[in-house]
Structures are given as C-alpha cells and as structure tokens.
Amino acid sequence: MATDRPAAPSFQEELLRRARERAAARPAARPDSADRGPAPLSRAQHRMWLMDRLGHDGASYSVPFATRLRGPLDVDALASALTELVRRHEILRTRYVERDGEPCQEVLPAPASFAVPVVPADPADAPPLLAAEAGRRFDLSAGTVPRALVLRHGPQDHTALLTFHHISLDGPSLEIVAEELAALYETAAHPREASAPAPGSDPARLKAQPPQYADFARHEHRAAADGLDAGLRHWHALLEGAAPPRLPGPTHPPTDLTTRPTGSHTTPLAPEVPAALRELGRRHHATPFTVALTAAFAALHRCTGQDDLVIGIAGTHRRGTAMRGLVGLCVNTLPLRVDTSGDPSFSTLLTRVRAALLDAQQHADVPFDRIVDRIGAAARGADGTSLVRVTADVLGTPTTLRLPGTDAEYVEVGVGEAKFDLSFGLVDTDRPAALVQYRRAALDEEAATAFGATYAAVLTALGAATDDLPLSQLGEGGSGQLPSGSGVLQEDDAHPAERLLRRHPDLSDATVVSPAGGPLLAYAVLREIGGPSPAELRAHLRDRLAPGLVPAAVTLLDVLPRTADGTVDPAHLPGLPALPAPEGPHADAVREGFAALLGRTPTPDDDFFALGGHSLVAVQLAERLRRALTLPLTGLDIMQARTPRAVSALLDARAAERAAASLRASTRPGQTGRTGRPAPAGQPALRTGRARNGTVLVTGGTGGVGSFLLRELAAQGRPVLALARPESAHLVAADGVEVVEGDLTDLDGLRKAVQDADAIIHAACTFTRPEVDVAAMDAMVDAWSRGPFVFVSSVDAYGHPVGGQVAEESPSHEPLSPYGRAKVDCEARLLRAAGTAGRGGASAVRSPLVWGPHDRLRDQLRWGATGVLYQAISEGRPLAVPRPGAGGHAWYGAAWVHAAALARAVVSCLDAPVHGVANAISGHVTWPDLGAELSRLLGATADFKESDDIHPDLNHHWHYHSDRLARPLRPLPGEDLRSVLAAMITPSLDRQPGRT
C-alpha cells in the first residue's frame, strides 16, 4: 500500500535509521528445517477462517484470475507449470483443521499432476461459465489447491481461469504467481530452450526454493504477544465512540438480489485527472493513495452529512527482503477514523487523513477482528453492522497471465457478494475512472449512483481547487460541480417508513419501531401546530410503500425520547407493549446456549455483544443450536439477531417455514404420484411437477445411511427429493422431503428424478446385483446436467491393497469382490462425466462399516466380520482371532464410520466437491478390542485366542486415510466407538412389526 513521504529529509533519514535497527534486531522469519508439522494460522488467515466458519458467502473469498489468451496455447505445458507452482508454494496445497480446539494449517503432499479441463465455449457464453466456476466453494478442511479451467473459443483463442481462495494469497501474491507461471510454462513448453528467460520473468528467482508462508505464520505467532495488548488498547481508545457510517438502504429489496447481489458504478475521468492528483499530493507531501482516500472521506461526508467517519483500508505485513517471492495472505483491515467537521478545506482534511493513516500504519499488526472484539457492541450498528462498512483503494492495471507466444487481455469475473457495503476506488490506469462498488441489499441504487457521481466530481475538482477552498465550495461553478440534491442521502439506514417521515416537510423528527410480537409503530414530531394528522401521515406512507412496510399507527409526540448518546430510547416511547419472555424448546436452547458460552443467564433482550460475545463465540453458539435443534443457523445469524428473543424468533420462523414447505409438498388434496395413482390413505403423497430450487435428489433414503443423510439435509434447510417405492414412502416422510416413485431398476424414473434435481446424493445399492448398480449409474450420469453429484461408495473398491496404509485414491488391487468392482465401475463413470456439458463437480465417498442407532444399521453387527464376533460372544463359543504379525501383517481389525459423521461428510461435498475419491472413516478398532466392547455390552464373557490361522472373514488389516473430509468427520458427542456400539445393541424403541 502507498505510504506518505515525510515533510523533511532529516525526518526521512531518522525513519530509515530506525527501520534498519529494527531489521537488524528482528529474528529471522524462516525457522530451522526441523520446524515442521502443523503451523498456527497467521492473523490474516485466522480472520479468513473465521469468516468461513461464520457462514459468509464462500464465493466472496474466491480469487478468480482470468485472462483471455490469443495465440497458440499449450494446455499440457500449463498443467505442468501449475503442478510445479503448487509444489513450490506449500500455501497452495494447505488445509485448515482444528487441533485441541484451535485452528491450524497442514501442508498436503504435492499433487503428481494438475488437471486443466478444457471446455469449448463461445466468447458470449464465457461470463456465466467463468462465474459459476469461480463461485464454487472451497472446503478449507480439505485443502485450497487452486482450480483451473480453460474455455476454448477457437484454435488460438482461449480464456484461462485460475481460482484461488483468499486465505492462500493476496494481490502481491497474484503477481508472483503470474510471473512464475510464465517462466514455468516456458520451460514446460520448450524444455530444450529452458535456459532462455520467459518474457518479464527472472529465471534466477525460480532456482531457489521460495519462502514458505507457514514459516511466516510461525514467526508471527511466536511474536504475537509482543505489543498486541498495547496495540489493542491504542485502537480501543482511538475508536471509542465511533460508529459505522449510516447508509440509506433500499426501500424495496431488489427482486434480482439473489442473482445480482453486488452493484457498481464507474464514472470515467479526464485523462489529466490522475496527474493533477499526483501534483496535489506532491505539494502536500502525500501519495496519490492518500489524496484518493481523502476524496473518499469528502464524498462520504457530502453524501451522508456525517462528520465522524470511519473508512477501512487494506494494510500489508510485507516487509523486508525475506518476504520477496512469498505467496500468502499478508493483509489486514485498518479502520481510519477522521473528523470532517467544520467545513475544512481539502488540504486541511488531507492533513487529518494523512495523520490517521500514519497512526494506523504504526499499529497495522493488530488484527481487525481482535479490535472489533475488544470494542464489543459499541463497534457495531443497531443491526450488527461492523465498524468498517466503507472502504477505499487505488486500483492499478490488473494482473494478467502473460504466457509466451500469446497476447493477454484481463477478464473480469464477478463472484458472490461484495465484502463491504460500499467501496470507493480510483482506477489509475490509461483509462482513469471513479468506481463505487456496493452491496445492493445495503445501499439504495439511487444513493449508490449519487455516491459515484460525488466521488468523481471531488476527484475532478481537486486539480483546479485552491488549497484553502472549503469542502462545501469544492467544484462550484466548474465542470466538477457536485451533484445537486445529494442532501437527500443524509439519512441513516433506518426503516423506509422512518426515512419518508423524516423527509416530510411538516415533520421535524420521526422514528419507526418494530416491537417483537407486535405491529410496526411510527412516532413523529410536528414542526408546528396544525400539521398533518396521524391518519394523513399513514396515507402518505401507504401511497409510497409496500403494504408490509406501512406502520399500523402513527403517534404524534412533542419530542422523541433519547438516550445520553442521542439515539431514540424505545423504552420511553408510549404504547409499546411489555413483551413476555419467549417460551418453548427453541427459547430454552437459546437461553442455555447463551449462558453456557457467555457465562451468565441472559434476559430475553440482552445484547450478545454487550454480554461479551464476539465472532468466534457466535460460531460456537450457532453450531451448538444447529446440532441441538437440527435447524439451519449460522454465526452471522447470531451476530445480526443479537438478542435471545430475536434468535428464538428466527428459529421459530425457520421451523415454521420447514413445516409449511412439508405440508405443501405432502398433503395437497388429490395429489398423485408419477404413475397417476392417488396416494394411499395414511401415506405421504408422491410429488408431481418441478422440484423447488436447490433440491437434492437422495437415493437410498429408506436405508440406514439414507436416514442420516435426510436428517443432515433437513438440519441445513435443504429441500429434498427422495427416491422410494410407494410402499416404502412412509420411511422417508419428513419436513422438507418430497417423494418420487422409483428404484434402481426403473431407469426412466431415475433419469427423470435426476433431471428434476439441482444436486444428487446417490446412496442406494442392491449389494447383490452389481449389474443393476452399474446400469443405474449409467442412467443417472446420462441425465445429469447441472450441480454436484455425490456417490456413496465403499472401501471395498480398494480390493486388497499391498500395504497396511491406504491413501485416498490409491489404486485398486485384486482380488476385488463383485460388489467392490461395481463400485469402481460406478465411480469411473461418474468422474469421467464430471465437469462436462454443464455438470458440476463429482465426489466418490468410500465408507467402511457404517454404524449408528438405526434398525438397518444394527443388523450390521450380526453379519459379516463383526457378525463372527457377535455370534461367538452371544453363544459363548471360543473364537480364534488373527495374531498381530500373522500373515506378515502387524494389525487386524475393522475400519468404521458413524452414520451421522458419514452424512455430514457426504453433504459437505455438495458445497465443496472433492473432484475424485475421498474416504469417510471415524476410526479403526482391533478384533480383540471390538470383542471386549461387545462382551461388555452383551453382558457375556469373550473367549478369544490369538492364532496364526486367519479366519477368512477376519482377514482385514488395512488402515484407510481420511484427510479430505476430516472436518465434517470430526466426532460429535455420542459418536465415539463405545457410545455407538451401545446405541446399536440397545433394542430399538420404535421398531414396528414387519418394518424393514
């Protein structure tokens, strides 16, 4: 980021001397080679990890890097270059997991090769294809290896897209990546000419191993305690009393908000404007960045009428030569608080901004999330808005992938929602412009246009303005005149009815409140006696607002009651009902969760942040409530609702939505199934017509694994289309589940069900008819045209591996059972089709023995390998188990997975496909240990003897790795071996005669 130049050479020399002293005293950032293993997260990574856990839109933190390449493109050389790039930079193959409750980063092995799919596409069709690929979520627990996609527009016309996660790199990192890829591509494309440098690259730089980000994170962690508390105290004192800027939200939410959450306005500037800004900065010893930042403060002040403003900027931790060539996230958000009161001249405001910027850079190492947590509730608006909702930056020429022999053109790829409510940007290129980007849910379209015009006018006017010209006169009488009527934006983000009342010429003040459990109420203060009546004011609102936004009543007051800080005090408004405390299981769970995590029992209206809550606690509370109530809830929900009453109401509303959706889906009068037969009395109706958006097709829902899958999908609020025979439909009937008639032998029905769904989880299997399983997979893949596809496979697909440790995607070894061979064949068909013809990503999740409290899973204890032990114990017979070392194998036993953990792992692949094979393992247990647990639970004595003779059913000696799905597989309470075995052996309380 740009920094200011000092006013005097002596000051500059003193700063340089001090910097050299600090550099000499600073310990080396790179540790000894012995410093290996998991590393702590850096402060920047921790914030990014927390955003992921809070439930932020995952696509917002994707970093798409797209370039239109005209000329011959060697895709194999690009794949080789990417393979080497990921090998060189460990951060590009790092996953993020928790150890003892703390997040850490683990480097994964370098991939042997890098897949670069090539998809034919007309240039006009490229934007949605690029956006869809860039918008696919990353699963941080599985790793953040970048993804590649090449769109082929013609023989020598391609668009190459690389998608990274922001936790892996920042802007300077992208420049390093582009430079290294050019050199590596040149080497791969022309190996005999490898000694010739690639254009714009430095071959010598690629000879040495680059610095690794984990080393930087370790160094930062070791030094974390130094000065952090003092830095937090400084920021707390600086920001005390600050509040997020108030922005006018939309009166009516845009109808296309889900498909276009982000808006932007670009205003071209005259070519001479950037030079004029640089000259202005030279006169005042300020960088162009500081000048553009000051213009952003001026525009925000003019458009909102607020004096005490906070704008965030991106600070960097990149310092010194040791960090050259480092790929990783080295940024931090710095909140700059500036007083714009008194109608200062631009030069005076520039001095204030420069002082705030220099002060912030002195404390740039303090993580922004820690600052917000230290300040607490005061750092947020009434709706939970974070302190920094407005940012500013200077944007130079974007980075492109300049491969030898091609002409490169930057391609913009939009992903997800904007990270901040409003961002100002000065585009400093050969085509200068003023840019504003905004969240359309947070900022009114008309207001956004005015912000953009005002910012452009300020930048334009600065070149001709005198140093002492007040801001209020900036641009008057010239081409840079500020937009008239900008005062209409001097409103906060209050309710639309409140804003309309405040604009009413006969009113001096107004507020609108929405009491929980009661109607919307408005209060207004007349400017003088004889103004409009309450009925006239309501009519005024009815003419301009949607019915749901019109208050039930308008009450006239002499003055609005206010608290010491000037905000309206709802407790002293007349007519507000005294609300009883919320009751019911949701309210009880919320109250208990608040008490457990915040250390005190809250009242219904206690504020989460005032009780000491912060972002990490919000994540923990949401996870606790989500598990307990099986209702969708995120950390962001907690931070926005804030009070136990509001959180309880949110959960009540989501439970009601789920019940209503289920009622609509399953009890429509006269609804018939696919065959046209009316649904039998007492059974759920089978669906007809198109499924709801986001619907997940689940096969095998009537089985043990399927029941846990349906439960997990319901907890996440996903609509489900369950494949079942009519006579088994009652087994899958639940809220949010629609039933479609069919089975694996009905290939036409399978194809139709797949066509109706937006995602697929295929968990059904015949076990004994592999030809049916393969034919069913063929039919489903043939009909698959969009969204992800998850196949619940089996570790039997590995066959009999040679070693005892089985890595994910290890090759199969004979002998394979017919069941295992069918799984391999099904996986191959699925993975070949993934990513083609509009299809999404594919995941084959291989599971071992699946255990859980379900009738069909209980039976697994009584057959197969575990059945040998179970029957011997039940009948009191002796049993010979393989001795460790027998047959050349040191261990014999079983791999197992809890059905709930398997369901979490499978469902996680909908948002983050593994694009290959992943194992789902909860643990491994030896035959003697399993026998001992079964004996204890059955109240019998096991008579096991070790032997060199190996029972064929007990000849199992493999440990399966399960790294890719480690996060969702983490055991929850009750998912340990002893608990799950106890739950399976305990007779089912709801077993029904004849139920299978």
Short mmCIF file of N, CA and C in Angstrom, two decimals, residues 580-671:
data_model
loop_
_atom_site.label_atom_id
_atom_site.label_comp_id
_atom_site.label_asym_id
_atom_site.label_seq_id
_atom_site.Cartn_x
_atom_site.Cartn_y
_atom_site.Cartn_z
N PRO A 580 -43.79 -10.64 27.00
CA PRO A 580 -43.39 -11.75 27.87
C PRO A 580 -42.13 -12.42 27.33
N ALA A 581 -41.44 -13.12 28.19
CA ALA A 581 -40.25 -13.85 27.76
C ALA A 581 -40.66 -14.97 26.81
N PRO A 582 -39.89 -15.20 25.77
CA PRO A 582 -40.23 -16.29 24.84
C PRO A 582 -40.16 -17.64 25.54
N GLU A 583 -41.00 -18.56 25.11
CA GLU A 583 -41.05 -19.88 25.71
C GLU A 583 -40.96 -20.94 24.62
N GLY A 584 -40.70 -22.15 25.06
CA GLY A 584 -40.64 -23.27 24.12
C GLY A 584 -39.24 -23.83 23.99
N PRO A 585 -39.09 -24.93 23.28
CA PRO A 585 -37.78 -25.59 23.18
C PRO A 585 -36.72 -24.72 22.50
N HIS A 586 -37.12 -23.91 21.53
CA HIS A 586 -36.14 -23.05 20.87
C HIS A 586 -35.61 -22.01 21.84
N ALA A 587 -36.53 -21.36 22.56
CA ALA A 587 -36.12 -20.33 23.52
C ALA A 587 -35.27 -20.93 24.64
N ASP A 588 -35.63 -22.12 25.10
CA ASP A 588 -34.85 -22.78 26.16
C ASP A 588 -33.43 -23.07 25.67
N ALA A 589 -33.32 -23.60 24.45
CA ALA A 589 -32.00 -23.93 23.92
C ALA A 589 -31.16 -22.68 23.73
N VAL A 590 -31.79 -21.60 23.27
CA VAL A 590 -31.05 -20.35 23.08
C VAL A 590 -30.56 -19.80 24.42
N ARG A 591 -31.45 -19.79 25.40
CA ARG A 591 -31.06 -19.28 26.73
C ARG A 591 -29.92 -20.10 27.33
N GLU A 592 -30.03 -21.41 27.20
CA GLU A 592 -28.97 -22.28 27.73
C GLU A 592 -27.66 -22.08 26.98
N GLY A 593 -27.75 -21.88 25.65
CA GLY A 593 -26.55 -21.66 24.86
C GLY A 593 -25.85 -20.36 25.22
N PHE A 594 -26.64 -19.28 25.37
CA PHE A 594 -26.06 -18.01 25.80
C PHE A 594 -25.36 -18.17 27.14
N ALA A 595 -26.04 -18.84 28.08
CA ALA A 595 -25.48 -18.99 29.42
C ALA A 595 -24.20 -19.82 29.41
N ALA A 596 -24.20 -20.90 28.63
CA ALA A 596 -23.03 -21.79 28.62
C ALA A 596 -21.81 -21.12 28.01
N LEU A 597 -22.01 -20.31 26.97
CA LEU A 597 -20.86 -19.75 26.25
C LEU A 597 -20.48 -18.36 26.71
N LEU A 598 -21.41 -17.64 27.35
CA LEU A 598 -21.11 -16.28 27.78
C LEU A 598 -21.01 -16.14 29.29
N GLY A 599 -21.31 -17.24 30.01
CA GLY A 599 -21.06 -17.24 31.45
C GLY A 599 -22.12 -16.58 32.30
N ARG A 600 -23.25 -16.22 31.72
CA ARG A 600 -24.33 -15.63 32.53
C ARG A 600 -25.65 -15.89 31.83
N THR A 601 -26.70 -16.08 32.63
CA THR A 601 -28.04 -16.31 32.07
C THR A 601 -28.61 -14.99 31.59
N PRO A 602 -28.94 -14.88 30.30
CA PRO A 602 -29.37 -13.58 29.77
C PRO A 602 -30.86 -13.34 29.98
N THR A 603 -31.24 -12.08 29.94
CA THR A 603 -32.65 -11.73 29.82
C THR A 603 -33.00 -11.82 28.33
N PRO A 604 -34.28 -11.84 27.98
CA PRO A 604 -34.65 -12.00 26.57
C PRO A 604 -34.06 -10.95 25.64
N ASP A 605 -33.81 -9.74 26.17
CA ASP A 605 -33.38 -8.65 25.30
C ASP A 605 -31.94 -8.21 25.55
N ASP A 606 -31.16 -9.05 26.23
CA ASP A 606 -29.74 -8.74 26.40
C ASP A 606 -29.03 -8.82 25.05
N ASP A 607 -28.10 -7.93 24.85
CA ASP A 607 -27.36 -7.89 23.59
C ASP A 607 -26.18 -8.86 23.64
N PHE A 608 -26.05 -9.66 22.60
CA PHE A 608 -24.98 -10.67 22.52
C PHE A 608 -23.61 -10.03 22.71
N PHE A 609 -23.36 -8.91 22.07
CA PHE A 609 -22.05 -8.27 22.16
C PHE A 609 -21.85 -7.62 23.53
N ALA A 610 -22.92 -7.02 24.09
CA ALA A 610 -22.80 -6.41 25.40
C ALA A 610 -22.51 -7.45 26.48
N LEU A 611 -22.91 -8.70 26.24
CA LEU A 611 -22.63 -9.78 27.19
C LEU A 611 -21.20 -10.32 27.04
N GLY A 612 -20.45 -9.76 26.10
CA GLY A 612 -19.08 -10.23 25.89
C GLY A 612 -18.92 -11.14 24.69
N GLY A 613 -19.97 -11.30 23.90
CA GLY A 613 -19.88 -12.16 22.74
C GLY A 613 -19.03 -11.55 21.64
N HIS A 614 -18.45 -12.40 20.83
CA HIS A 614 -17.69 -11.96 19.67
C HIS A 614 -17.84 -13.00 18.57
N SER A 615 -17.13 -12.82 17.47
CA SER A 615 -17.38 -13.62 16.28
C SER A 615 -17.18 -15.11 16.51
N LEU A 616 -16.11 -15.49 17.24
CA LEU A 616 -15.87 -16.91 17.45
C LEU A 616 -16.95 -17.53 18.33
N VAL A 617 -17.40 -16.80 19.35
CA VAL A 617 -18.49 -17.30 20.19
C VAL A 617 -19.77 -17.43 19.37
N ALA A 618 -19.99 -16.52 18.43
CA ALA A 618 -21.16 -16.62 17.57
C ALA A 618 -21.13 -17.92 16.76
N VAL A 619 -19.95 -18.28 16.26
CA VAL A 619 -19.81 -19.55 15.53
C VAL A 619 -20.13 -20.72 16.45
N GLN A 620 -19.58 -20.71 17.65
CA GLN A 620 -19.80 -21.82 18.60
C GLN A 620 -21.26 -21.92 19.01
N LEU A 621 -21.91 -20.78 19.23
CA LEU A 621 -23.31 -20.80 19.62
C LEU A 621 -24.19 -21.32 18.49
N ALA A 622 -23.90 -20.89 17.26
CA ALA A 622 -24.69 -21.37 16.12
C ALA A 622 -24.53 -22.87 15.94
N GLU A 623 -23.31 -23.38 16.08
CA GLU A 623 -23.10 -24.82 15.93
C GLU A 623 -23.83 -25.59 17.02
N ARG A 624 -23.80 -25.07 18.23
CA ARG A 624 -24.48 -25.73 19.34
C ARG A 624 -25.99 -25.81 19.09
N LEU A 625 -26.59 -24.70 18.67
CA LEU A 625 -28.03 -24.68 18.43
C LEU A 625 -28.40 -25.49 17.19
N ARG A 626 -27.55 -25.46 16.18
CA ARG A 626 -27.83 -26.23 14.97
C ARG A 626 -27.86 -27.73 15.26
N ARG A 627 -26.91 -28.19 16.08
CA ARG A 627 -26.90 -29.61 16.44
C ARG A 627 -28.09 -29.98 17.31
N ALA A 628 -28.41 -29.11 18.27
CA ALA A 628 -29.46 -29.44 19.22
C ALA A 628 -30.86 -29.42 18.59
N LEU A 629 -31.07 -28.49 17.65
CA LEU A 629 -32.42 -28.26 17.12
C LEU A 629 -32.59 -28.71 15.67
N THR A 630 -31.48 -29.13 15.03
CA THR A 630 -31.49 -29.53 13.61
C THR A 630 -32.20 -28.49 12.74
N LEU A 631 -31.89 -27.22 13.00
CA LEU A 631 -32.41 -26.13 12.19
C LEU A 631 -31.23 -25.34 11.64
N PRO A 632 -31.33 -24.82 10.42
CA PRO A 632 -30.21 -24.06 9.86
C PRO A 632 -29.96 -22.77 10.63
N LEU A 633 -28.71 -22.53 10.97
CA LEU A 633 -28.33 -21.34 11.73
C LEU A 633 -26.83 -21.12 11.53
N THR A 634 -26.43 -19.87 11.33
CA THR A 634 -25.02 -19.55 11.16
C THR A 634 -24.58 -18.53 12.20
N GLY A 635 -23.26 -18.37 12.31
CA GLY A 635 -22.73 -17.36 13.20
C GLY A 635 -23.19 -15.97 12.81
N LEU A 636 -23.33 -15.73 11.50
CA LEU A 636 -23.84 -14.43 11.06
C LEU A 636 -25.26 -14.18 11.57
N ASP A 637 -26.08 -15.24 11.60
CA ASP A 637 -27.43 -15.09 12.14
C ASP A 637 -27.39 -14.60 13.59
N ILE A 638 -26.48 -15.17 14.37
CA ILE A 638 -26.36 -14.78 15.78
C ILE A 638 -25.95 -13.31 15.87
N MET A 639 -24.96 -12.92 15.06
CA MET A 639 -24.45 -11.56 15.14
C MET A 639 -25.46 -10.53 14.65
N GLN A 640 -26.37 -10.93 13.77
CA GLN A 640 -27.37 -9.99 13.28
C GLN A 640 -28.61 -9.96 14.18
N ALA A 641 -29.00 -11.10 14.74
CA ALA A 641 -30.17 -11.13 15.62
C ALA A 641 -29.84 -10.52 16.99
N ARG A 642 -28.71 -10.95 17.57
CA ARG A 642 -28.08 -10.33 18.74
C ARG A 642 -28.74 -10.64 20.07
N THR A 643 -30.05 -10.72 20.18
CA THR A 643 -30.69 -10.97 21.48
C THR A 643 -31.29 -12.37 21.51
N PRO A 644 -31.42 -12.96 22.74
CA PRO A 644 -32.07 -14.27 22.82
C PRO A 644 -33.48 -14.26 22.23
N ARG A 645 -34.20 -13.16 22.41
CA ARG A 645 -35.56 -13.09 21.87
C ARG A 645 -35.53 -13.17 20.35
N ALA A 646 -34.63 -12.41 19.73
CA ALA A 646 -34.57 -12.39 18.27
C ALA A 646 -34.06 -13.71 17.71
N VAL A 647 -33.08 -14.31 18.37
CA VAL A 647 -32.58 -15.61 17.90
C VAL A 647 -33.68 -16.67 18.01
N SER A 648 -34.42 -16.67 19.12
CA SER A 648 -35.52 -17.62 19.29
C SER A 648 -36.58 -17.42 18.21
N ALA A 649 -36.92 -16.17 17.93
CA ALA A 649 -37.91 -15.89 16.89
C ALA A 649 -37.42 -16.36 15.53
N LEU A 650 -36.13 -16.18 15.26
CA LEU A 650 -35.57 -16.64 13.99
C LEU A 650 -35.69 -18.15 13.86
N LEU A 651 -35.38 -18.87 14.93
CA LEU A 651 -35.51 -20.33 14.91
C LEU A 651 -36.96 -20.75 14.77
N ASP A 652 -37.87 -20.06 15.46
CA ASP A 652 -39.30 -20.36 15.31
C ASP A 652 -39.74 -20.19 13.86
N ALA A 653 -39.27 -19.10 13.25
CA ALA A 653 -39.66 -18.82 11.86
C ALA A 653 -39.13 -19.89 10.92
N ARG A 654 -37.92 -20.34 11.14
CA ARG A 654 -37.36 -21.36 10.24
C ARG A 654 -38.02 -22.71 10.44
N ALA A 655 -38.38 -23.01 11.65
CA ALA A 655 -39.13 -24.25 11.89
C ALA A 655 -40.50 -24.17 11.22
N ALA A 656 -41.14 -23.00 11.28
CA ALA A 656 -42.46 -22.84 10.64
C ALA A 656 -42.34 -22.92 9.12
N GLU A 657 -41.27 -22.34 8.57
CA GLU A 657 -41.07 -22.43 7.12
C GLU A 657 -40.89 -23.87 6.68
N ARG A 658 -40.13 -24.63 7.45
CA ARG A 658 -39.92 -26.02 7.09
C ARG A 658 -41.23 -26.80 7.17
N ALA A 659 -42.02 -26.56 8.22
CA ALA A 659 -43.28 -27.28 8.36
C ALA A 659 -44.24 -26.92 7.24
N ALA A 660 -44.27 -25.63 6.87
CA ALA A 660 -45.17 -25.21 5.80
C ALA A 660 -44.76 -25.82 4.47
N ALA A 661 -43.45 -25.86 4.22
CA ALA A 661 -42.98 -26.46 2.97
C ALA A 661 -43.33 -27.93 2.91
N SER A 662 -43.19 -28.61 4.03
CA SER A 662 -43.53 -30.03 4.07
C SER A 662 -45.02 -30.25 3.84
N LEU A 663 -45.82 -29.37 4.45
CA LEU A 663 -47.27 -29.50 4.30
C LEU A 663 -47.68 -29.29 2.85
N ARG A 664 -47.09 -28.28 2.21
CA ARG A 664 -47.43 -28.03 0.81
C ARG A 664 -47.02 -29.19 -0.07
N ALA A 665 -45.87 -29.79 0.27
CA ALA A 665 -45.33 -30.84 -0.59
C ALA A 665 -46.05 -32.17 -0.44
N SER A 666 -46.56 -32.45 0.76
CA SER A 666 -47.02 -33.82 1.01
C SER A 666 -48.51 -33.96 1.28
N THR A 667 -49.25 -32.87 1.39
CA THR A 667 -50.67 -33.02 1.74
C THR A 667 -51.59 -32.25 0.80
N ARG A 668 -51.15 -32.00 -0.43
CA ARG A 668 -52.07 -31.34 -1.36
C ARG A 668 -53.23 -32.27 -1.68
N PRO A 669 -54.47 -31.81 -1.60
CA PRO A 669 -55.61 -32.67 -1.88
C PRO A 669 -55.55 -33.22 -3.29
N GLY A 670 -55.74 -34.51 -3.40
CA GLY A 670 -55.82 -35.15 -4.69
C GLY A 670 -54.51 -35.30 -5.40
N GLN A 671 -53.37 -35.02 -4.72
CA GLN A 671 -52.09 -35.15 -5.40
C GLN A 671 -51.81 -36.61 -5.71
#
